[in-house]
């Protein structure tokens, strides 16, 4: 896993371009076929009977083929704080992968959800599939067979699955790029806010070269003065933990944003059984909130 985290954009390790047209093309069947998609179910915390079964792409250099521990724990945190983070609020997720936290937000009564990932056709098609297929009733619950979902950590509210899907929009987005297309996706009655109420960044800050781009995207899209950005992550490479945490140093250095740790959770097992680094560290999930400092809206 750790070797694959250091991905390249079509260049060899020495920086040379390896593209040579068809001169050195391998014969048909040389590479194994792409694995088929897989499905993973996330059951909400009791008393909810909602289950979200996401489809994962078969393989992706962008890691969209896995449902990460940080995504599950972020979803649990969102569920238990739905009143102040989700209900009747606008949600934007970066680097969403399968989109579990965003799907949950739509089910819990968000006004609108925009779920984004790198503009790769396979990833975006998979997000669109999950938008319309992922939310179902837990098969073990004693409910009828009518497609429905319940809000949790609050009143039991039956909502038709198609209604939930209509709250979600999927889009391709490169971190640090112009955010106007994302802001244009806000509902008309919310556009005056100039940003989204809640941003979600789940297991993204391992990509150290993208810290400044991620911060730029947060600053361009987080509503003032009361927006909240959730940043959840696992130190997959324990020896680079300080580099992971440097993201929050960059945030604080802006002078107009605050960082607050809100969660520390140890999983039963790490994402990868065989991997470098202390397993106890690799089992951890940390959660942080990023907010504007008081008065930032008037600056």
PDB file of C-alpha atoms in Angstrom:
ATOM      1  CA  UNK A   1       0.000   0.000   0.000  1.00  0.00           C
ATOM      2  CA  UNK A   2       2.699   2.473   0.959  1.00  0.00           C
ATOM      3  CA  UNK A   3       4.518   2.108  -2.346  1.00  0.00           C
ATOM      4  CA  UNK A   4       1.342   2.766  -4.298  1.00  0.00           C
ATOM      5  CA  UNK A   5       0.637   5.923  -2.338  1.00  0.00           C
ATOM      6  CA  UNK A   6       3.532   7.537  -4.176  1.00  0.00           C
ATOM      7  CA  UNK A   7       1.794   7.547  -7.551  1.00  0.00           C
ATOM      8  CA  UNK A   8       3.110   9.115 -10.740  1.00  0.00           C
ATOM      9  CA  UNK A   9       1.349  10.876 -13.588  1.00  0.00           C
ATOM     10  CA  UNK A  10       2.502   8.861 -16.566  1.00  0.00           C
ATOM     11  CA  UNK A  11       6.223   9.483 -16.023  1.00  0.00           C
ATOM     12  CA  UNK A  12       9.013   7.101 -15.108  1.00  0.00           C
ATOM     13  CA  UNK A  13      10.937   7.324 -11.849  1.00  0.00           C
ATOM     14  CA  UNK A  14      13.724   9.277 -13.543  1.00  0.00           C
ATOM     15  CA  UNK A  15      11.244  11.875 -14.781  1.00  0.00           C
ATOM     16  CA  UNK A  16      11.315  10.794 -18.404  1.00  0.00           C
ATOM     17  CA  UNK A  17       8.167  10.399 -20.448  1.00  0.00           C
ATOM     18  CA  UNK A  18       7.453   6.729 -21.100  1.00  0.00           C
ATOM     19  CA  UNK A  19       4.860   7.307 -23.804  1.00  0.00           C
ATOM     20  CA  UNK A  20       6.107   5.873 -27.106  1.00  0.00           C
ATOM     21  CA  UNK A  21       2.962   5.389 -29.098  1.00  0.00           C
ATOM     22  CA  UNK A  22       2.536   1.819 -30.252  1.00  0.00           C
ATOM     23  CA  UNK A  23       6.236   1.094 -30.766  1.00  0.00           C
ATOM     24  CA  UNK A  24       6.567  -0.921 -27.568  1.00  0.00           C
ATOM     25  CA  UNK A  25       2.906  -1.804 -27.118  1.00  0.00           C
ATOM     26  CA  UNK A  26       2.307  -5.060 -25.278  1.00  0.00           C
ATOM     27  CA  UNK A  27       0.266  -7.750 -27.025  1.00  0.00           C
ATOM     28  CA  UNK A  28      -3.442  -8.016 -26.322  1.00  0.00           C
ATOM     29  CA  UNK A  29      -4.054  -9.848 -23.071  1.00  0.00           C
ATOM     30  CA  UNK A  30      -0.616  -8.958 -21.673  1.00  0.00           C
ATOM     31  CA  UNK A  31      -2.149  -7.133 -18.708  1.00  0.00           C
ATOM     32  CA  UNK A  32      -4.682  -8.862 -16.468  1.00  0.00           C
ATOM     33  CA  UNK A  33      -8.258  -7.583 -16.792  1.00  0.00           C
ATOM     34  CA  UNK A  34      -9.451  -4.913 -14.373  1.00  0.00           C
ATOM     35  CA  UNK A  35     -11.062  -6.566 -11.338  1.00  0.00           C
ATOM     36  CA  UNK A  36     -14.846  -6.257 -11.156  1.00  0.00           C
ATOM     37  CA  UNK A  37     -16.455  -3.741  -8.792  1.00  0.00           C
ATOM     38  CA  UNK A  38     -17.005  -4.755  -5.183  1.00  0.00           C
ATOM     39  CA  UNK A  39     -19.706  -3.771  -2.710  1.00  0.00           C
ATOM     40  CA  UNK A  40     -19.329  -2.793   0.944  1.00  0.00           C
ATOM     41  CA  UNK A  41     -22.168  -2.082   3.385  1.00  0.00           C
ATOM     42  CA  UNK A  42     -22.049   0.522   6.135  1.00  0.00           C
ATOM     43  CA  UNK A  43     -24.786   0.174   8.755  1.00  0.00           C
ATOM     44  CA  UNK A  44     -25.689   3.328  10.606  1.00  0.00           C
ATOM     45  CA  UNK A  45     -25.465   3.514  14.364  1.00  0.00           C
ATOM     46  CA  UNK A  46     -28.590   2.400  16.295  1.00  0.00           C
ATOM     47  CA  UNK A  47     -31.431   3.114  16.392  1.00  0.00           C
ATOM     48  CA  UNK A  48     -31.339   3.740  12.657  1.00  0.00           C
ATOM     49  CA  UNK A  49     -32.105   0.804  10.352  1.00  0.00           C
ATOM     50  CA  UNK A  50     -30.532   2.538   7.366  1.00  0.00           C
ATOM     51  CA  UNK A  51     -27.821   0.716   5.447  1.00  0.00           C
ATOM     52  CA  UNK A  52     -25.617   2.279   2.787  1.00  0.00           C
ATOM     53  CA  UNK A  53     -24.092  -0.219   0.369  1.00  0.00           C
ATOM     54  CA  UNK A  54     -21.509   1.492  -1.808  1.00  0.00           C
ATOM     55  CA  UNK A  55     -20.047   0.133  -5.001  1.00  0.00           C
ATOM     56  CA  UNK A  56     -16.269   0.438  -5.264  1.00  0.00           C
ATOM     57  CA  UNK A  57     -14.437   0.521  -8.581  1.00  0.00           C
ATOM     58  CA  UNK A  58     -12.446  -2.639  -9.249  1.00  0.00           C
ATOM     59  CA  UNK A  59      -9.089  -0.879  -9.217  1.00  0.00           C
ATOM     60  CA  UNK A  60      -7.948   2.727  -9.145  1.00  0.00           C
ATOM     61  CA  UNK A  61      -4.549   4.433  -8.863  1.00  0.00           C
ATOM     62  CA  UNK A  62      -6.511   7.130  -7.019  1.00  0.00           C
ATOM     63  CA  UNK A  63      -7.571   4.634  -4.338  1.00  0.00           C
ATOM     64  CA  UNK A  64     -11.274   4.736  -5.116  1.00  0.00           C
ATOM     65  CA  UNK A  65     -11.411   0.931  -4.914  1.00  0.00           C
ATOM     66  CA  UNK A  66     -11.352   0.905  -1.098  1.00  0.00           C
ATOM     67  CA  UNK A  67     -13.701   2.075   1.645  1.00  0.00           C
ATOM     68  CA  UNK A  68     -11.322   3.625   4.123  1.00  0.00           C
ATOM     69  CA  UNK A  69     -11.603   3.436   7.903  1.00  0.00           C
ATOM     70  CA  UNK A  70     -11.564   7.229   8.100  1.00  0.00           C
ATOM     71  CA  UNK A  71     -14.615   7.368   5.840  1.00  0.00           C
ATOM     72  CA  UNK A  72     -16.582   5.028   8.115  1.00  0.00           C
ATOM     73  CA  UNK A  73     -15.609   6.883  11.292  1.00  0.00           C
ATOM     74  CA  UNK A  74     -16.302  10.229   9.663  1.00  0.00           C
ATOM     75  CA  UNK A  75     -19.762   8.933   8.740  1.00  0.00           C
ATOM     76  CA  UNK A  76     -20.384   7.883  12.346  1.00  0.00           C
ATOM     77  CA  UNK A  77     -19.276  11.297  13.603  1.00  0.00           C
ATOM     78  CA  UNK A  78     -21.549  13.043  11.126  1.00  0.00           C
ATOM     79  CA  UNK A  79     -24.480  10.855  12.186  1.00  0.00           C
ATOM     80  CA  UNK A  80     -24.037  11.748  15.858  1.00  0.00           C
ATOM     81  CA  UNK A  81     -23.704  15.467  15.039  1.00  0.00           C
ATOM     82  CA  UNK A  82     -26.320  15.644  12.304  1.00  0.00           C
ATOM     83  CA  UNK A  83     -28.290  18.467  13.898  1.00  0.00           C
ATOM     84  CA  UNK A  84     -25.440  20.976  13.668  1.00  0.00           C
ATOM     85  CA  UNK A  85     -23.574  19.594  10.639  1.00  0.00           C
ATOM     86  CA  UNK A  86     -26.179  18.213   8.253  1.00  0.00           C
ATOM     87  CA  UNK A  87     -29.881  18.904   8.593  1.00  0.00           C
ATOM     88  CA  UNK A  88     -31.043  21.668   6.245  1.00  0.00           C
ATOM     89  CA  UNK A  89     -27.402  22.448   5.477  1.00  0.00           C
ATOM     90  CA  UNK A  90     -25.332  22.334   2.299  1.00  0.00           C
ATOM     91  CA  UNK A  91     -22.576  19.724   2.037  1.00  0.00           C
ATOM     92  CA  UNK A  92     -19.501  19.484  -0.204  1.00  0.00           C
ATOM     93  CA  UNK A  93     -17.103  16.523  -0.164  1.00  0.00           C
ATOM     94  CA  UNK A  94     -13.652  16.483  -1.763  1.00  0.00           C
ATOM     95  CA  UNK A  95     -11.897  13.296  -2.913  1.00  0.00           C
ATOM     96  CA  UNK A  96     -14.992  11.318  -2.076  1.00  0.00           C
ATOM     97  CA  UNK A  97     -14.142   7.885  -3.494  1.00  0.00           C
ATOM     98  CA  UNK A  98     -17.380   5.949  -3.057  1.00  0.00           C
ATOM     99  CA  UNK A  99     -18.994   8.933  -1.325  1.00  0.00           C
ATOM    100  CA  UNK A 100     -20.148   7.296   1.916  1.00  0.00           C
ATOM    101  CA  UNK A 101     -20.217  10.445   4.111  1.00  0.00           C
ATOM    102  CA  UNK A 102     -22.013  12.428   1.399  1.00  0.00           C
ATOM    103  CA  UNK A 103     -24.620   9.719   0.898  1.00  0.00           C
ATOM    104  CA  UNK A 104     -25.208   9.671   4.635  1.00  0.00           C
ATOM    105  CA  UNK A 105     -25.660  13.448   4.718  1.00  0.00           C
ATOM    106  CA  UNK A 106     -28.325  13.250   2.031  1.00  0.00           C
ATOM    107  CA  UNK A 107     -30.152  10.563   4.007  1.00  0.00           C
ATOM    108  CA  UNK A 108     -29.997  12.620   7.200  1.00  0.00           C
ATOM    109  CA  UNK A 109     -31.749  15.618   5.717  1.00  0.00           C
ATOM    110  CA  UNK A 110     -29.121  17.839   4.107  1.00  0.00           C
ATOM    111  CA  UNK A 111     -30.552  20.592   1.937  1.00  0.00           C
ATOM    112  CA  UNK A 112     -28.116  19.754  -0.865  1.00  0.00           C
ATOM    113  CA  UNK A 113     -25.023  17.570  -1.247  1.00  0.00           C
ATOM    114  CA  UNK A 114     -22.275  17.930  -3.854  1.00  0.00           C
ATOM    115  CA  UNK A 115     -19.902  14.972  -3.924  1.00  0.00           C
ATOM    116  CA  UNK A 116     -16.679  15.374  -5.892  1.00  0.00           C
ATOM    117  CA  UNK A 117     -13.602  13.441  -6.860  1.00  0.00           C
ATOM    118  CA  UNK A 118     -10.815  13.712  -9.391  1.00  0.00           C
ATOM    119  CA  UNK A 119     -12.386  14.009 -12.869  1.00  0.00           C
ATOM    120  CA  UNK A 120     -11.730  10.397 -13.809  1.00  0.00           C
ATOM    121  CA  UNK A 121     -14.620   8.853 -15.802  1.00  0.00           C
ATOM    122  CA  UNK A 122     -14.635   5.578 -13.847  1.00  0.00           C
ATOM    123  CA  UNK A 123     -14.707   7.330 -10.472  1.00  0.00           C
ATOM    124  CA  UNK A 124     -17.452   9.736 -11.492  1.00  0.00           C
ATOM    125  CA  UNK A 125     -19.584   7.017 -13.064  1.00  0.00           C
ATOM    126  CA  UNK A 126     -19.248   5.032  -9.851  1.00  0.00           C
ATOM    127  CA  UNK A 127     -20.289   8.035  -7.754  1.00  0.00           C
ATOM    128  CA  UNK A 128     -23.338   8.467  -9.953  1.00  0.00           C
ATOM    129  CA  UNK A 129     -24.192   4.782  -9.480  1.00  0.00           C
ATOM    130  CA  UNK A 130     -23.949   5.116  -5.706  1.00  0.00           C
ATOM    131  CA  UNK A 131     -26.080   8.245  -5.775  1.00  0.00           C
ATOM    132  CA  UNK A 132     -29.031   6.228  -7.052  1.00  0.00           C
ATOM    133  CA  UNK A 133     -28.341   2.731  -5.709  1.00  0.00           C
ATOM    134  CA  UNK A 134     -26.483   2.861  -2.395  1.00  0.00           C
ATOM    135  CA  UNK A 135     -29.148   3.676   0.178  1.00  0.00           C
ATOM    136  CA  UNK A 136     -31.421   0.861   1.327  1.00  0.00           C
ATOM    137  CA  UNK A 137     -33.080  -0.413   4.457  1.00  0.00           C
ATOM    138  CA  UNK A 138     -31.006  -2.791   6.545  1.00  0.00           C
ATOM    139  CA  UNK A 139     -32.242  -6.232   5.528  1.00  0.00           C
ATOM    140  CA  UNK A 140     -32.304  -7.279   9.180  1.00  0.00           C
ATOM    141  CA  UNK A 141     -34.727  -4.547  10.199  1.00  0.00           C
ATOM    142  CA  UNK A 142     -38.409  -5.302  10.666  1.00  0.00           C
ATOM    143  CA  UNK A 143     -39.670  -2.867   8.050  1.00  0.00           C
ATOM    144  CA  UNK A 144     -41.703  -3.381   4.936  1.00  0.00           C
ATOM    145  CA  UNK A 145     -40.163  -3.864   1.517  1.00  0.00           C
ATOM    146  CA  UNK A 146     -40.949  -0.373   0.330  1.00  0.00           C
ATOM    147  CA  UNK A 147     -37.731   1.490  -0.576  1.00  0.00           C
ATOM    148  CA  UNK A 148     -37.229   3.982   2.217  1.00  0.00           C
ATOM    149  CA  UNK A 149     -34.645   5.374   4.551  1.00  0.00           C
ATOM    150  CA  UNK A 150     -34.736   6.775   8.045  1.00  0.00           C
ATOM    151  CA  UNK A 151     -32.954   9.728   9.533  1.00  0.00           C
ATOM    152  CA  UNK A 152     -30.998   8.744  12.624  1.00  0.00           C
ATOM    153  CA  UNK A 153     -29.831  10.251  15.915  1.00  0.00           C
ATOM    154  CA  UNK A 154     -33.158  12.010  16.076  1.00  0.00           C
ATOM    155  CA  UNK A 155     -36.780  11.517  15.105  1.00  0.00           C
ATOM    156  CA  UNK A 156     -37.515   8.511  12.915  1.00  0.00           C
ATOM    157  CA  UNK A 157     -38.332  10.102   9.585  1.00  0.00           C
ATOM    158  CA  UNK A 158     -39.248   7.960   6.577  1.00  0.00           C
ATOM    159  CA  UNK A 159     -37.866   9.337   3.327  1.00  0.00           C
ATOM    160  CA  UNK A 160     -38.204   7.836  -0.123  1.00  0.00           C
ATOM    161  CA  UNK A 161     -34.848   6.772  -1.575  1.00  0.00           C
ATOM    162  CA  UNK A 162     -35.489   8.700  -4.787  1.00  0.00           C
ATOM    163  CA  UNK A 163     -35.922  11.849  -2.709  1.00  0.00           C
ATOM    164  CA  UNK A 164     -32.551  11.257  -1.084  1.00  0.00           C
ATOM    165  CA  UNK A 165     -30.883  10.768  -4.479  1.00  0.00           C
ATOM    166  CA  UNK A 166     -32.363  14.031  -5.733  1.00  0.00           C
ATOM    167  CA  UNK A 167     -30.458  15.922  -3.023  1.00  0.00           C
ATOM    168  CA  UNK A 168     -27.088  14.739  -4.370  1.00  0.00           C
ATOM    169  CA  UNK A 169     -25.058  15.994  -7.323  1.00  0.00           C
ATOM    170  CA  UNK A 170     -21.770  14.467  -8.509  1.00  0.00           C
ATOM    171  CA  UNK A 171     -18.946  16.455 -10.083  1.00  0.00           C
ATOM    172  CA  UNK A 172     -15.311  16.171 -11.070  1.00  0.00           C
ATOM    173  CA  UNK A 173     -12.979  18.608  -9.334  1.00  0.00           C
ATOM    174  CA  UNK A 174      -9.218  19.077  -9.074  1.00  0.00           C
ATOM    175  CA  UNK A 175      -8.115  20.429  -5.702  1.00  0.00           C
ATOM    176  CA  UNK A 176      -7.027  24.038  -5.867  1.00  0.00           C
ATOM    177  CA  UNK A 177      -8.899  24.730  -9.099  1.00  0.00           C
ATOM    178  CA  UNK A 178     -11.493  27.442  -9.692  1.00  0.00           C
ATOM    179  CA  UNK A 179     -14.384  26.732  -7.328  1.00  0.00           C
ATOM    180  CA  UNK A 180     -17.018  28.779  -9.148  1.00  0.00           C
ATOM    181  CA  UNK A 181     -18.544  25.682 -10.811  1.00  0.00           C
ATOM    182  CA  UNK A 182     -19.014  24.156  -7.346  1.00  0.00           C
ATOM    183  CA  UNK A 183     -20.480  27.334  -5.885  1.00  0.00           C
ATOM    184  CA  UNK A 184     -22.873  27.487  -8.827  1.00  0.00           C
ATOM    185  CA  UNK A 185     -24.294  24.142  -7.666  1.00  0.00           C
ATOM    186  CA  UNK A 186     -25.590  25.645  -4.418  1.00  0.00           C
ATOM    187  CA  UNK A 187     -29.388  25.851  -4.238  1.00  0.00           C
ATOM    188  CA  UNK A 188     -30.676  29.307  -5.251  1.00  0.00           C
ATOM    189  CA  UNK A 189     -31.780  30.107  -1.712  1.00  0.00           C
ATOM    190  CA  UNK A 190     -28.285  29.253  -0.390  1.00  0.00           C
ATOM    191  CA  UNK A 191     -26.110  31.080  -2.934  1.00  0.00           C
ATOM    192  CA  UNK A 192     -25.947  34.239  -0.841  1.00  0.00           C
ATOM    193  CA  UNK A 193     -23.890  32.300   1.723  1.00  0.00           C
ATOM    194  CA  UNK A 194     -20.978  32.223  -0.709  1.00  0.00           C
ATOM    195  CA  UNK A 195     -20.035  28.680   0.259  1.00  0.00           C
ATOM    196  CA  UNK A 196     -21.078  25.370   1.799  1.00  0.00           C
ATOM    197  CA  UNK A 197     -22.046  24.859   5.427  1.00  0.00           C
ATOM    198  CA  UNK A 198     -20.085  21.624   5.811  1.00  0.00           C
ATOM    199  CA  UNK A 199     -17.042  20.387   3.894  1.00  0.00           C
ATOM    200  CA  UNK A 200     -15.836  16.784   4.134  1.00  0.00           C
ATOM    201  CA  UNK A 201     -12.229  15.689   3.584  1.00  0.00           C
ATOM    202  CA  UNK A 202     -11.767  12.019   4.439  1.00  0.00           C
ATOM    203  CA  UNK A 203      -8.297  10.447   4.213  1.00  0.00           C
ATOM    204  CA  UNK A 204      -6.848  13.029   1.850  1.00  0.00           C
ATOM    205  CA  UNK A 205      -3.974  14.651   3.716  1.00  0.00           C
ATOM    206  CA  UNK A 206      -1.586  11.726   3.169  1.00  0.00           C
ATOM    207  CA  UNK A 207      -1.014  13.434  -0.196  1.00  0.00           C
ATOM    208  CA  UNK A 208       1.470  15.978   1.099  1.00  0.00           C
ATOM    209  CA  UNK A 209       2.125  17.679  -2.234  1.00  0.00           C
ATOM    210  CA  UNK A 210      -1.568  18.619  -2.373  1.00  0.00           C
ATOM    211  CA  UNK A 211      -1.869  20.278   1.043  1.00  0.00           C
ATOM    212  CA  UNK A 212      -1.826  23.816  -0.319  1.00  0.00           C
ATOM    213  CA  UNK A 213      -4.323  22.920  -3.047  1.00  0.00           C
ATOM    214  CA  UNK A 214      -6.659  21.341  -0.493  1.00  0.00           C
ATOM    215  CA  UNK A 215      -6.427  24.392   1.739  1.00  0.00           C
ATOM    216  CA  UNK A 216      -7.131  26.648  -1.226  1.00  0.00           C
ATOM    217  CA  UNK A 217     -10.263  24.648  -2.027  1.00  0.00           C
ATOM    218  CA  UNK A 218     -11.446  24.887   1.575  1.00  0.00           C
ATOM    219  CA  UNK A 219     -10.977  28.653   1.604  1.00  0.00           C
ATOM    220  CA  UNK A 220     -12.831  29.040  -1.693  1.00  0.00           C
ATOM    221  CA  UNK A 221     -15.855  26.966  -0.701  1.00  0.00           C
ATOM    222  CA  UNK A 222     -16.368  27.173   3.085  1.00  0.00           C
ATOM    223  CA  UNK A 223     -19.262  29.457   4.026  1.00  0.00           C
ATOM    224  CA  UNK A 224     -18.526  32.407   6.306  1.00  0.00           C
ATOM    225  CA  UNK A 225     -18.723  32.853   9.187  1.00  0.00           C
ATOM    226  CA  UNK A 226     -20.104  29.540  10.477  1.00  0.00           C
ATOM    227  CA  UNK A 227     -18.960  26.909   7.968  1.00  0.00           C
ATOM    228  CA  UNK A 228     -17.225  23.754   9.236  1.00  0.00           C
ATOM    229  CA  UNK A 229     -14.691  21.617   7.374  1.00  0.00           C
ATOM    230  CA  UNK A 230     -14.303  18.061   8.682  1.00  0.00           C
ATOM    231  CA  UNK A 231     -10.876  16.510   8.123  1.00  0.00           C
ATOM    232  CA  UNK A 232     -10.571  12.844   9.110  1.00  0.00           C
ATOM    233  CA  UNK A 233      -7.509  10.708   8.425  1.00  0.00           C
ATOM    234  CA  UNK A 234      -5.411   7.695   9.341  1.00  0.00           C
ATOM    235  CA  UNK A 235      -1.585   7.890   9.507  1.00  0.00           C
ATOM    236  CA  UNK A 236      -1.080   5.126   6.930  1.00  0.00           C
ATOM    237  CA  UNK A 237       2.674   5.836   6.951  1.00  0.00           C
ATOM    238  CA  UNK A 238       3.492   6.380  10.629  1.00  0.00           C
ATOM    239  CA  UNK A 239       6.975   7.676   9.868  1.00  0.00           C
ATOM    240  CA  UNK A 240       5.338  10.549   7.933  1.00  0.00           C
ATOM    241  CA  UNK A 241       2.833  11.498  10.635  1.00  0.00           C
ATOM    242  CA  UNK A 242       4.447  14.908  11.120  1.00  0.00           C
ATOM    243  CA  UNK A 243       4.124  15.573   7.395  1.00  0.00           C
ATOM    244  CA  UNK A 244       0.433  14.639   7.584  1.00  0.00           C
ATOM    245  CA  UNK A 245      -0.056  17.041  10.472  1.00  0.00           C
ATOM    246  CA  UNK A 246       1.675  19.850   8.604  1.00  0.00           C
ATOM    247  CA  UNK A 247      -1.628  20.380   6.805  1.00  0.00           C
ATOM    248  CA  UNK A 248      -3.107  21.773  10.009  1.00  0.00           C
ATOM    249  CA  UNK A 249      -0.063  24.001  10.482  1.00  0.00           C
ATOM    250  CA  UNK A 250      -0.775  25.495   7.056  1.00  0.00           C
ATOM    251  CA  UNK A 251      -4.386  26.084   8.082  1.00  0.00           C
ATOM    252  CA  UNK A 252      -3.398  27.857  11.297  1.00  0.00           C
ATOM    253  CA  UNK A 253      -0.808  29.932   9.448  1.00  0.00           C
ATOM    254  CA  UNK A 254      -3.567  31.562   7.390  1.00  0.00           C
ATOM    255  CA  UNK A 255      -4.365  33.616  10.474  1.00  0.00           C
ATOM    256  CA  UNK A 256      -8.118  33.567   9.941  1.00  0.00           C
ATOM    257  CA  UNK A 257      -8.896  29.869  10.456  1.00  0.00           C
ATOM    258  CA  UNK A 258      -8.950  27.653  13.533  1.00  0.00           C
ATOM    259  CA  UNK A 259      -8.289  23.923  13.948  1.00  0.00           C
ATOM    260  CA  UNK A 260      -9.894  21.796  16.669  1.00  0.00           C
ATOM    261  CA  UNK A 261      -9.396  18.077  17.220  1.00  0.00           C
ATOM    262  CA  UNK A 262     -12.757  16.401  17.791  1.00  0.00           C
ATOM    263  CA  UNK A 263     -12.063  12.670  17.623  1.00  0.00           C
ATOM    264  CA  UNK A 264      -9.468   9.972  18.215  1.00  0.00           C
ATOM    265  CA  UNK A 265     -10.589   6.413  17.478  1.00  0.00           C
ATOM    266  CA  UNK A 266      -8.676   3.130  17.386  1.00  0.00           C
ATOM    267  CA  UNK A 267      -9.972   0.564  14.898  1.00  0.00           C
ATOM    268  CA  UNK A 268      -9.955  -3.159  15.626  1.00  0.00           C
ATOM    269  CA  UNK A 269      -7.515  -3.643  12.759  1.00  0.00           C
ATOM    270  CA  UNK A 270      -5.494  -1.561  10.338  1.00  0.00           C
ATOM    271  CA  UNK A 271      -6.552  -1.103   6.733  1.00  0.00           C
ATOM    272  CA  UNK A 272      -3.709  -3.367   5.596  1.00  0.00           C
ATOM    273  CA  UNK A 273      -2.532  -6.412   7.534  1.00  0.00           C
ATOM    274  CA  UNK A 274       0.940  -6.389   6.022  1.00  0.00           C
ATOM    275  CA  UNK A 275       2.381  -2.918   5.828  1.00  0.00           C
ATOM    276  CA  UNK A 276       5.281  -0.907   7.133  1.00  0.00           C
ATOM    277  CA  UNK A 277       5.103   1.054  10.353  1.00  0.00           C
ATOM    278  CA  UNK A 278       3.602   0.613  13.797  1.00  0.00           C
ATOM    279  CA  UNK A 279       0.273  -1.197  13.467  1.00  0.00           C
ATOM    280  CA  UNK A 280      -1.162   0.619  16.483  1.00  0.00           C
ATOM    281  CA  UNK A 281      -0.611   3.936  14.718  1.00  0.00           C
ATOM    282  CA  UNK A 282      -2.072   2.602  11.469  1.00  0.00           C
ATOM    283  CA  UNK A 283      -5.231   1.588  13.342  1.00  0.00           C
ATOM    284  CA  UNK A 284      -5.934   5.148  14.450  1.00  0.00           C
ATOM    285  CA  UNK A 285      -8.452   7.561  12.946  1.00  0.00           C
ATOM    286  CA  UNK A 286      -8.218  11.238  13.873  1.00  0.00           C
ATOM    287  CA  UNK A 287     -10.903  13.842  13.290  1.00  0.00           C
ATOM    288  CA  UNK A 288     -10.536  17.623  13.133  1.00  0.00           C
ATOM    289  CA  UNK A 289     -12.806  20.610  12.526  1.00  0.00           C
ATOM    290  CA  UNK A 290     -11.625  23.653  10.611  1.00  0.00           C
ATOM    291  CA  UNK A 291     -13.611  26.860  11.107  1.00  0.00           C
ATOM    292  CA  UNK A 292     -13.268  30.558  10.424  1.00  0.00           C
ATOM    293  CA  UNK A 293     -12.106  32.695  13.317  1.00  0.00           C
ATOM    294  CA  UNK A 294     -14.613  35.181  14.725  1.00  0.00           C
ATOM    295  CA  UNK A 295     -14.801  38.207  12.495  1.00  0.00           C
ATOM    296  CA  UNK A 296     -13.420  36.483   9.410  1.00  0.00           C
ATOM    297  CA  UNK A 297     -16.627  37.173   7.524  1.00  0.00           C
ATOM    298  CA  UNK A 298     -16.124  40.904   7.780  1.00  0.00           C
ATOM    299  CA  UNK A 299     -12.554  40.902   6.487  1.00  0.00           C
TER     300      UNK A 299
END
